[in-house]
PDB file of C-alpha atoms and ligand atoms in Angstrom:
ATOM      1  CA  UNK A  19     -68.853  47.038 -65.265  1.00  0.00           C
ATOM      2  CA  UNK A  20     -72.008  47.483 -67.344  1.00  0.00           C
ATOM      3  CA  UNK A  21     -74.877  45.222 -66.265  1.00  0.00           C
ATOM      4  CA  UNK A  22     -74.769  43.178 -69.465  1.00  0.00           C
ATOM      5  CA  UNK A  23     -71.053  42.419 -69.042  1.00  0.00           C
ATOM      6  CA  UNK A  24     -71.652  41.572 -65.387  1.00  0.00           C
ATOM      7  CA  UNK A  25     -74.352  39.022 -66.264  1.00  0.00           C
ATOM      8  CA  UNK A  26     -72.169  37.536 -69.013  1.00  0.00           C
ATOM      9  CA  UNK A  27     -69.345  37.149 -66.485  1.00  0.00           C
ATOM     10  CA  UNK A  28     -71.617  35.234 -64.084  1.00  0.00           C
ATOM     11  CA  UNK A  29     -72.835  33.033 -66.957  1.00  0.00           C
ATOM     12  CA  UNK A  30     -69.216  32.271 -67.860  1.00  0.00           C
ATOM     13  CA  UNK A  31     -68.376  31.407 -64.247  1.00  0.00           C
ATOM     14  CA  UNK A  32     -71.307  28.966 -63.990  1.00  0.00           C
ATOM     15  CA  UNK A  33     -70.611  27.453 -67.413  1.00  0.00           C
ATOM     16  CA  UNK A  34     -66.959  26.882 -66.508  1.00  0.00           C
ATOM     17  CA  UNK A  35     -67.976  25.358 -63.178  1.00  0.00           C
ATOM     18  CA  UNK A  36     -70.150  22.870 -65.105  1.00  0.00           C
ATOM     19  CA  UNK A  37     -67.510  22.087 -67.735  1.00  0.00           C
ATOM     20  CA  UNK A  38     -64.722  21.603 -65.180  1.00  0.00           C
ATOM     21  CA  UNK A  39     -66.993  19.923 -62.580  1.00  0.00           C
ATOM     22  CA  UNK A  40     -65.780  22.352 -59.922  1.00  0.00           C
ATOM     23  CA  UNK A  41     -68.114  23.835 -57.314  1.00  0.00           C
ATOM     24  CA  UNK A  42     -68.356  27.624 -56.959  1.00  0.00           C
ATOM     25  CA  UNK A  43     -69.721  30.008 -54.318  1.00  0.00           C
ATOM     26  CA  UNK A  44     -73.330  31.136 -54.418  1.00  0.00           C
ATOM     27  CA  UNK A  45     -73.873  34.387 -56.317  1.00  0.00           C
ATOM     28  CA  UNK A  46     -72.902  37.427 -54.290  1.00  0.00           C
ATOM     29  CA  UNK A  47     -75.112  39.590 -56.513  1.00  0.00           C
ATOM     30  CA  UNK A  48     -78.668  40.406 -55.400  1.00  0.00           C
ATOM     31  CA  UNK A  49     -80.655  39.734 -58.551  1.00  0.00           C
ATOM     32  CA  UNK A  50     -84.304  39.041 -59.330  1.00  0.00           C
ATOM     33  CA  UNK A  51     -85.750  35.904 -60.915  1.00  0.00           C
ATOM     34  CA  UNK A  52     -85.986  37.423 -64.383  1.00  0.00           C
ATOM     35  CA  UNK A  53     -82.312  38.484 -64.278  1.00  0.00           C
ATOM     36  CA  UNK A  54     -81.437  34.939 -63.164  1.00  0.00           C
ATOM     37  CA  UNK A  55     -83.143  33.592 -66.306  1.00  0.00           C
ATOM     38  CA  UNK A  56     -81.121  36.066 -68.390  1.00  0.00           C
ATOM     39  CA  UNK A  57     -77.928  34.588 -66.903  1.00  0.00           C
ATOM     40  CA  UNK A  58     -79.246  31.071 -67.613  1.00  0.00           C
ATOM     41  CA  UNK A  59     -79.867  32.075 -71.240  1.00  0.00           C
ATOM     42  CA  UNK A  60     -76.341  33.521 -71.607  1.00  0.00           C
ATOM     43  CA  UNK A  61     -74.857  30.382 -70.083  1.00  0.00           C
ATOM     44  CA  UNK A  62     -76.909  28.113 -72.397  1.00  0.00           C
ATOM     45  CA  UNK A  63     -75.825  30.227 -75.384  1.00  0.00           C
ATOM     46  CA  UNK A  64     -72.207  29.306 -74.540  1.00  0.00           C
ATOM     47  CA  UNK A  65     -73.134  25.607 -74.706  1.00  0.00           C
ATOM     48  CA  UNK A  66     -74.953  26.063 -78.029  1.00  0.00           C
ATOM     49  CA  UNK A  67     -71.903  27.920 -79.403  1.00  0.00           C
ATOM     50  CA  UNK A  68     -69.868  24.788 -78.558  1.00  0.00           C
ATOM     51  CA  UNK A  69     -72.255  22.680 -80.654  1.00  0.00           C
ATOM     52  CA  UNK A  70     -74.700  21.388 -78.049  1.00  0.00           C
ATOM     53  CA  UNK A  71     -78.295  21.171 -79.243  1.00  0.00           C
ATOM     54  CA  UNK A  72     -81.433  21.997 -77.266  1.00  0.00           C
ATOM     55  CA  UNK A  73     -83.412  18.798 -76.575  1.00  0.00           C
ATOM     56  CA  UNK A  74     -86.133  20.244 -74.386  1.00  0.00           C
ATOM     57  CA  UNK A  75     -87.019  21.722 -71.030  1.00  0.00           C
ATOM     58  CA  UNK A  76     -86.916  20.482 -67.439  1.00  0.00           C
ATOM     59  CA  UNK A  77     -89.320  21.681 -64.796  1.00  0.00           C
ATOM     60  CA  UNK A  78     -88.112  21.725 -61.198  1.00  0.00           C
ATOM     61  CA  UNK A  79     -89.639  21.943 -57.738  1.00  0.00           C
ATOM     62  CA  UNK A  80     -93.043  20.628 -58.834  1.00  0.00           C
ATOM     63  CA  UNK A  81     -93.595  18.381 -55.781  1.00  0.00           C
ATOM     64  CA  UNK A  82     -93.724  18.964 -52.017  1.00  0.00           C
ATOM     65  CA  UNK A  83     -90.834  16.500 -51.541  1.00  0.00           C
ATOM     66  CA  UNK A  84     -88.605  18.682 -53.735  1.00  0.00           C
ATOM     67  CA  UNK A  85     -89.784  21.932 -52.139  1.00  0.00           C
ATOM     68  CA  UNK A  86     -88.769  20.507 -48.761  1.00  0.00           C
ATOM     69  CA  UNK A  87     -85.392  19.261 -50.043  1.00  0.00           C
ATOM     70  CA  UNK A  88     -84.299  22.541 -51.621  1.00  0.00           C
ATOM     71  CA  UNK A  89     -86.193  25.039 -49.438  1.00  0.00           C
ATOM     72  CA  UNK A  90     -87.780  26.736 -52.456  1.00  0.00           C
ATOM     73  CA  UNK A  91     -91.530  26.872 -53.056  1.00  0.00           C
ATOM     74  CA  UNK A  92     -91.641  28.268 -56.595  1.00  0.00           C
ATOM     75  CA  UNK A  93     -91.392  26.229 -59.778  1.00  0.00           C
ATOM     76  CA  UNK A  94     -88.259  26.714 -61.866  1.00  0.00           C
ATOM     77  CA  UNK A  95     -87.177  25.572 -65.328  1.00  0.00           C
ATOM     78  CA  UNK A  96     -83.999  24.871 -67.269  1.00  0.00           C
ATOM     79  CA  UNK A  97     -82.850  23.751 -70.703  1.00  0.00           C
ATOM     80  CA  UNK A  98     -81.941  20.156 -71.606  1.00  0.00           C
ATOM     81  CA  UNK A  99     -79.140  19.805 -74.158  1.00  0.00           C
ATOM     82  CA  UNK A 100     -77.670  17.000 -76.269  1.00  0.00           C
ATOM     83  CA  UNK A 101     -74.614  16.811 -74.023  1.00  0.00           C
ATOM     84  CA  UNK A 102     -76.823  15.827 -71.080  1.00  0.00           C
ATOM     85  CA  UNK A 103     -78.510  12.833 -72.716  1.00  0.00           C
ATOM     86  CA  UNK A 104     -77.458   9.377 -71.474  1.00  0.00           C
ATOM     87  CA  UNK A 105     -78.652   6.422 -73.553  1.00  0.00           C
ATOM     88  CA  UNK A 106     -81.009   4.023 -71.788  1.00  0.00           C
ATOM     89  CA  UNK A 107     -78.830   1.339 -70.181  1.00  0.00           C
ATOM     90  CA  UNK A 108     -75.720   3.459 -70.782  1.00  0.00           C
ATOM     91  CA  UNK A 109     -73.012   4.785 -68.481  1.00  0.00           C
ATOM     92  CA  UNK A 110     -72.829   7.963 -66.448  1.00  0.00           C
ATOM     93  CA  UNK A 111     -69.220   8.960 -65.872  1.00  0.00           C
ATOM     94  CA  UNK A 112     -68.927  10.420 -62.358  1.00  0.00           C
ATOM     95  CA  UNK A 113     -65.812  12.424 -63.237  1.00  0.00           C
ATOM     96  CA  UNK A 114     -67.982  14.818 -65.299  1.00  0.00           C
ATOM     97  CA  UNK A 115     -69.982  15.854 -62.232  1.00  0.00           C
ATOM     98  CA  UNK A 116     -69.497  17.574 -58.865  1.00  0.00           C
ATOM     99  CA  UNK A 117     -72.046  15.924 -56.535  1.00  0.00           C
ATOM    100  CA  UNK A 118     -74.725  14.416 -58.798  1.00  0.00           C
ATOM    101  CA  UNK A 119     -78.101  13.215 -57.555  1.00  0.00           C
ATOM    102  CA  UNK A 120     -80.783  11.187 -59.355  1.00  0.00           C
ATOM    103  CA  UNK A 121     -84.507  11.851 -59.481  1.00  0.00           C
ATOM    104  CA  UNK A 122     -87.358   9.683 -60.825  1.00  0.00           C
ATOM    105  CA  UNK A 123     -89.384  11.670 -63.334  1.00  0.00           C
ATOM    106  CA  UNK A 124     -92.014  11.426 -66.058  1.00  0.00           C
ATOM    107  CA  UNK A 125     -91.133  12.762 -69.510  1.00  0.00           C
ATOM    108  CA  UNK A 126     -93.422  14.080 -72.220  1.00  0.00           C
ATOM    109  CA  UNK A 127     -92.528  14.155 -75.920  1.00  0.00           C
ATOM    110  CA  UNK A 128     -94.021  17.148 -77.686  1.00  0.00           C
ATOM    111  CA  UNK A 129     -95.822  16.571 -80.991  1.00  0.00           C
ATOM    112  CA  UNK A 130     -97.048  20.148 -81.345  1.00  0.00           C
ATOM    113  CA  UNK A 131     -95.867  23.549 -80.101  1.00  0.00           C
ATOM    114  CA  UNK A 132     -97.218  24.674 -76.724  1.00  0.00           C
ATOM    115  CA  UNK A 133     -96.811  28.108 -75.132  1.00  0.00           C
ATOM    116  CA  UNK A 134     -98.914  30.424 -72.989  1.00  0.00           C
ATOM    117  CA  UNK A 135    -102.155  29.692 -71.155  1.00  0.00           C
ATOM    118  CA  UNK A 136    -103.374  26.262 -72.286  1.00  0.00           C
ATOM    119  CA  UNK A 137    -106.118  23.899 -71.128  1.00  0.00           C
ATOM    120  CA  UNK A 138    -105.572  20.300 -70.026  1.00  0.00           C
ATOM    121  CA  UNK A 139    -107.113  19.160 -73.341  1.00  0.00           C
ATOM    122  CA  UNK A 140    -104.758  21.366 -75.378  1.00  0.00           C
ATOM    123  CA  UNK A 141    -101.777  20.083 -73.396  1.00  0.00           C
ATOM    124  CA  UNK A 142    -102.848  16.459 -73.943  1.00  0.00           C
ATOM    125  CA  UNK A 143    -103.336  17.120 -77.652  1.00  0.00           C
ATOM    126  CA  UNK A 144     -99.793  18.517 -77.956  1.00  0.00           C
ATOM    127  CA  UNK A 145     -98.150  15.358 -76.533  1.00  0.00           C
ATOM    128  CA  UNK A 146     -96.737  12.660 -78.835  1.00  0.00           C
ATOM    129  CA  UNK A 147     -95.608  10.262 -76.088  1.00  0.00           C
ATOM    130  CA  UNK A 148     -94.911   9.698 -72.390  1.00  0.00           C
ATOM    131  CA  UNK A 149     -92.002   7.867 -70.777  1.00  0.00           C
ATOM    132  CA  UNK A 150     -90.183   7.170 -67.553  1.00  0.00           C
ATOM    133  CA  UNK A 151     -87.060   9.252 -66.993  1.00  0.00           C
ATOM    134  CA  UNK A 152     -84.247   9.805 -64.532  1.00  0.00           C
ATOM    135  CA  UNK A 153     -82.901  13.304 -64.175  1.00  0.00           C
ATOM    136  CA  UNK A 154     -79.384  13.790 -62.808  1.00  0.00           C
ATOM    137  CA  UNK A 155     -79.080  17.152 -61.097  1.00  0.00           C
ATOM    138  CA  UNK A 156     -75.693  18.557 -60.140  1.00  0.00           C
ATOM    139  CA  UNK A 157     -75.743  21.998 -58.595  1.00  0.00           C
ATOM    140  CA  UNK A 158     -72.635  23.922 -59.484  1.00  0.00           C
ATOM    141  CA  UNK A 159     -72.852  25.558 -56.043  1.00  0.00           C
ATOM    142  CA  UNK A 160     -70.810  24.272 -53.123  1.00  0.00           C
ATOM    143  CA  UNK A 161     -72.665  21.841 -50.846  1.00  0.00           C
ATOM    144  CA  UNK A 162     -75.671  21.892 -53.206  1.00  0.00           C
ATOM    145  CA  UNK A 163     -76.786  25.090 -51.419  1.00  0.00           C
ATOM    146  CA  UNK A 164     -78.569  27.831 -53.332  1.00  0.00           C
ATOM    147  CA  UNK A 165     -81.271  30.481 -53.344  1.00  0.00           C
ATOM    148  CA  UNK A 166     -83.903  30.488 -56.080  1.00  0.00           C
ATOM    149  CA  UNK A 167     -81.971  33.037 -58.161  1.00  0.00           C
ATOM    150  CA  UNK A 168     -78.729  31.009 -57.862  1.00  0.00           C
ATOM    151  CA  UNK A 169     -80.307  27.770 -59.036  1.00  0.00           C
ATOM    152  CA  UNK A 170     -82.158  29.407 -61.955  1.00  0.00           C
ATOM    153  CA  UNK A 171     -78.925  31.059 -63.158  1.00  0.00           C
ATOM    154  CA  UNK A 172     -77.348  27.585 -62.879  1.00  0.00           C
ATOM    155  CA  UNK A 173     -79.881  26.140 -65.375  1.00  0.00           C
ATOM    156  CA  UNK A 174     -81.889  24.682 -62.491  1.00  0.00           C
ATOM    157  CA  UNK A 175     -79.093  22.188 -61.674  1.00  0.00           C
ATOM    158  CA  UNK A 176     -79.729  20.130 -64.812  1.00  0.00           C
ATOM    159  CA  UNK A 177     -76.759  18.020 -65.806  1.00  0.00           C
ATOM    160  CA  UNK A 178     -77.873  14.707 -67.335  1.00  0.00           C
ATOM    161  CA  UNK A 179     -80.961  12.624 -68.062  1.00  0.00           C
ATOM    162  CA  UNK A 180     -82.106   9.307 -69.450  1.00  0.00           C
ATOM    163  CA  UNK A 181     -85.521   8.631 -70.989  1.00  0.00           C
ATOM    164  CA  UNK A 182     -87.189   5.218 -71.321  1.00  0.00           C
ATOM    165  CA  UNK A 183     -89.067   3.898 -74.366  1.00  0.00           C
ATOM    166  CA  UNK A 184     -92.016   6.132 -75.308  1.00  0.00           C
ATOM    167  CA  UNK A 185     -95.560   4.965 -74.543  1.00  0.00           C
ATOM    168  CA  UNK A 186     -98.639   6.318 -76.384  1.00  0.00           C
ATOM    169  CA  UNK A 187     -99.652   9.896 -75.499  1.00  0.00           C
ATOM    170  CA  UNK A 188    -103.036   8.821 -74.117  1.00  0.00           C
ATOM    171  CA  UNK A 189    -101.367   6.716 -71.381  1.00  0.00           C
ATOM    172  CA  UNK A 190    -102.739   8.186 -68.131  1.00  0.00           C
ATOM    173  CA  UNK A 191     -99.761   9.182 -65.999  1.00  0.00           C
ATOM    174  CA  UNK A 192    -101.892  10.865 -63.313  1.00  0.00           C
ATOM    175  CA  UNK A 193    -101.397   8.484 -60.407  1.00  0.00           C
ATOM    176  CA  UNK A 194     -98.650   5.954 -61.066  1.00  0.00           C
ATOM    177  CA  UNK A 195     -96.426   4.359 -58.427  1.00  0.00           C
ATOM    178  CA  UNK A 196     -92.812   5.467 -59.022  1.00  0.00           C
ATOM    179  CA  UNK A 197     -89.616   4.053 -57.539  1.00  0.00           C
ATOM    180  CA  UNK A 198     -85.976   4.961 -57.947  1.00  0.00           C
ATOM    181  CA  UNK A 199     -83.850   1.847 -57.482  1.00  0.00           C
ATOM    182  CA  UNK A 200     -80.130   1.583 -56.763  1.00  0.00           C
ATOM    183  CA  UNK A 201     -78.739  -1.902 -57.376  1.00  0.00           C
ATOM    184  CA  UNK A 202     -82.307  -3.193 -57.485  1.00  0.00           C
ATOM    185  CA  UNK A 203     -83.249  -1.729 -54.072  1.00  0.00           C
ATOM    186  CA  UNK A 204     -85.851   1.061 -53.893  1.00  0.00           C
ATOM    187  CA  UNK A 205     -84.301   4.221 -52.390  1.00  0.00           C
ATOM    188  CA  UNK A 206     -87.122   6.629 -53.166  1.00  0.00           C
ATOM    189  CA  UNK A 207     -90.767   5.873 -53.782  1.00  0.00           C
ATOM    190  CA  UNK A 208     -93.759   8.044 -54.520  1.00  0.00           C
ATOM    191  CA  UNK A 209     -96.673   8.649 -56.837  1.00  0.00           C
ATOM    192  CA  UNK A 210     -96.796  10.700 -60.015  1.00  0.00           C
ATOM    193  CA  UNK A 211     -99.770  12.463 -58.369  1.00  0.00           C
ATOM    194  CA  UNK A 212     -97.176  14.184 -56.142  1.00  0.00           C
ATOM    195  CA  UNK A 213     -96.211  16.204 -59.246  1.00  0.00           C
ATOM    196  CA  UNK A 214     -98.747  19.052 -58.991  1.00  0.00           C
ATOM    197  CA  UNK A 215    -101.586  16.514 -58.656  1.00  0.00           C
ATOM    198  CA  UNK A 216    -100.869  15.232 -62.191  1.00  0.00           C
ATOM    199  CA  UNK A 217     -97.656  15.592 -64.266  1.00  0.00           C
ATOM    200  CA  UNK A 218     -99.750  17.114 -67.044  1.00  0.00           C
ATOM    201  CA  UNK A 219    -100.067  20.233 -64.836  1.00  0.00           C
ATOM    202  CA  UNK A 220     -96.280  20.517 -64.954  1.00  0.00           C
ATOM    203  CA  UNK A 221     -96.527  20.654 -68.759  1.00  0.00           C
ATOM    204  CA  UNK A 222     -99.279  23.291 -68.497  1.00  0.00           C
ATOM    205  CA  UNK A 223     -97.148  25.322 -66.046  1.00  0.00           C
ATOM    206  CA  UNK A 224     -94.148  24.966 -68.382  1.00  0.00           C
ATOM    207  CA  UNK A 225     -96.139  26.408 -71.300  1.00  0.00           C
ATOM    208  CA  UNK A 226     -97.235  29.315 -69.137  1.00  0.00           C
ATOM    209  CA  UNK A 227     -93.897  30.148 -67.456  1.00  0.00           C
ATOM    210  CA  UNK A 228     -91.913  29.746 -70.710  1.00  0.00           C
ATOM    211  CA  UNK A 229     -94.233  32.210 -72.472  1.00  0.00           C
ATOM    212  CA  UNK A 230     -93.291  34.836 -69.876  1.00  0.00           C
ATOM    213  CA  UNK A 231     -89.727  34.591 -71.189  1.00  0.00           C
ATOM    214  CA  UNK A 232     -90.744  34.606 -74.849  1.00  0.00           C
ATOM    215  CA  UNK A 233     -90.204  30.852 -75.116  1.00  0.00           C
ATOM    216  CA  UNK A 234     -92.302  27.753 -75.579  1.00  0.00           C
ATOM    217  CA  UNK A 235     -92.229  24.028 -76.150  1.00  0.00           C
ATOM    218  CA  UNK A 236     -91.543  22.889 -79.703  1.00  0.00           C
ATOM    219  CA  UNK A 237     -92.412  19.676 -81.564  1.00  0.00           C
ATOM    220  CA  UNK A 238     -89.719  17.101 -80.742  1.00  0.00           C
ATOM    221  CA  UNK A 239     -88.944  18.693 -77.370  1.00  0.00           C
ATOM    222  CA  UNK A 240     -88.696  16.517 -74.272  1.00  0.00           C
ATOM    223  CA  UNK A 241     -90.287  17.955 -71.133  1.00  0.00           C
ATOM    224  CA  UNK A 242     -89.172  16.574 -67.774  1.00  0.00           C
ATOM    225  CA  UNK A 243     -92.028  17.234 -65.351  1.00  0.00           C
ATOM    226  CA  UNK A 244     -90.029  17.246 -62.106  1.00  0.00           C
ATOM    227  CA  UNK A 245     -89.202  14.758 -59.402  1.00  0.00           C
ATOM    228  CA  UNK A 246     -91.862  13.138 -57.233  1.00  0.00           C
ATOM    229  CA  UNK A 247     -89.307  12.392 -54.492  1.00  0.00           C
ATOM    230  CA  UNK A 248     -86.162  13.863 -52.939  1.00  0.00           C
ATOM    231  CA  UNK A 249     -83.054  13.378 -55.110  1.00  0.00           C
ATOM    232  CA  UNK A 250     -80.624  10.550 -54.291  1.00  0.00           C
ATOM    233  CA  UNK A 251     -76.795  11.010 -54.355  1.00  0.00           C
ATOM    234  CA  UNK A 252     -75.022   8.829 -56.955  1.00  0.00           C
ATOM    235  CA  UNK A 253     -72.227   6.402 -56.069  1.00  0.00           C
ATOM    236  CA  UNK A 254     -69.676   4.821 -58.384  1.00  0.00           C
ATOM    237  CA  UNK A 255     -70.260   1.192 -59.277  1.00  0.00           C
ATOM    238  CA  UNK A 256     -74.017   1.290 -58.785  1.00  0.00           C
ATOM    239  CA  UNK A 257     -76.822   0.735 -61.228  1.00  0.00           C
ATOM    240  CA  UNK A 258     -79.705   3.236 -61.126  1.00  0.00           C
ATOM    241  CA  UNK A 259     -83.147   2.435 -62.492  1.00  0.00           C
ATOM    242  CA  UNK A 260     -86.573   4.031 -62.420  1.00  0.00           C
ATOM    243  CA  UNK A 261     -89.622   1.796 -62.238  1.00  0.00           C
ATOM    244  CA  UNK A 262     -92.999   3.377 -62.991  1.00  0.00           C
ATOM    245  CA  UNK A 263     -96.263   1.461 -62.969  1.00  0.00           C
ATOM    246  CA  UNK A 264     -97.647   1.122 -66.507  1.00  0.00           C
ATOM    247  CA  UNK A 265     -94.528   2.566 -68.231  1.00  0.00           C
ATOM    248  CA  UNK A 266     -91.329   0.892 -69.389  1.00  0.00           C
ATOM    249  CA  UNK A 267     -88.415   1.657 -67.059  1.00  0.00           C
ATOM    250  CA  UNK A 268     -84.993   3.108 -67.852  1.00  0.00           C
ATOM    251  CA  UNK A 269     -81.570   2.914 -66.243  1.00  0.00           C
ATOM    252  CA  UNK A 270     -77.878   3.783 -66.289  1.00  0.00           C
ATOM    253  CA  UNK A 271     -74.703   2.547 -64.630  1.00  0.00           C
ATOM    254  CA  UNK A 272     -72.536   4.927 -62.570  1.00  0.00           C
ATOM    255  CA  UNK A 273     -68.906   4.425 -63.634  1.00  0.00           C
TER     256      UNK A 273
HETATM  257  C1  OOG B  26     -83.174  21.998 -58.424  1.00  0.00           C
HETATM  258  C2  OOG B  26     -83.795  21.232 -59.573  1.00  0.00           C
HETATM  259  C3  OOG B  26     -85.079  20.544 -59.142  1.00  0.00           C
HETATM  260  C4  OOG B  26     -86.809  18.781 -59.788  1.00  0.00           C
HETATM  261  O1  OOG B  26     -87.090  17.776 -60.463  1.00  0.00           O
HETATM  262  O2  OOG B  26     -87.555  19.209 -58.894  1.00  0.00           O
HETATM  263  C5  OOG B  26     -85.526  19.480 -60.081  1.00  0.00           C
HETATM  264  C6  OOG B  26     -82.360  21.121 -57.518  1.00  0.00           C
HETATM  265  O3  OOG B  26     -82.945  20.319 -56.763  1.00  0.00           O
HETATM  266  O4  OOG B  26     -81.131  21.225 -57.523  1.00  0.00           O
HETATM  267  O5  OOG B  26     -84.916  19.136 -61.048  1.00  0.00           O
HETATM  268 MG1   MG B  27     -85.603  17.220 -61.842  1.00  0.00          MG
END
């Protein structure tokens, strides 16, 4: 099979795994990171062809807690689409997922485009708002086990997310206490400083890494900066909330 057809076939396999909520084996193919992003792009194109819209970008593995949990030390990114958005206070239907886990995150709303090498001031100037968020990751690979190329091809495990009410862009999110709560009990706590020292550096890294793939952040995009803590498995009948000092929280119910 020609390489292009081979990559399209892997993209189809991962897309179908996501749609049918069925785990698949890790990729047998030895590919490099850039080829993995090509597969991710082909897989996202299938979603867009079905009418999903791009809502933004998620950064992954931006804290030591996440590096330890997944055994990967390089940052990765994926695309957020309209199908993944849960309304604040809404329901997450477990049947749509394989083995979903929740992560407390900080979201940025882009007011201006951002791509390439940018300063902290330029990044700040491009933001239109900041908010609490919960990302739901759901690796399509069996037992949530993957290499870096597997997880990138799999859109960096992104599967759902909720964003809280936006706060003004000059809200300093550099060192805020963050807690993920299940039924009102904290199950994961940390500081936003665990995200590369300041979540703004995740935005700066996003601009830089996206530019390498001819992409960038656009006005209206949401950027998830990555989890400060290890992800927590979701259980039916629970209520999941993120509480972040100085920001309004957000939540969903697992049904
Ligand atoms: C990879 C995605 C990591 C984060 O916030 O670090 C991620 C995974 O853990 O499956 O979303
Ligand atoms: Mg995440």
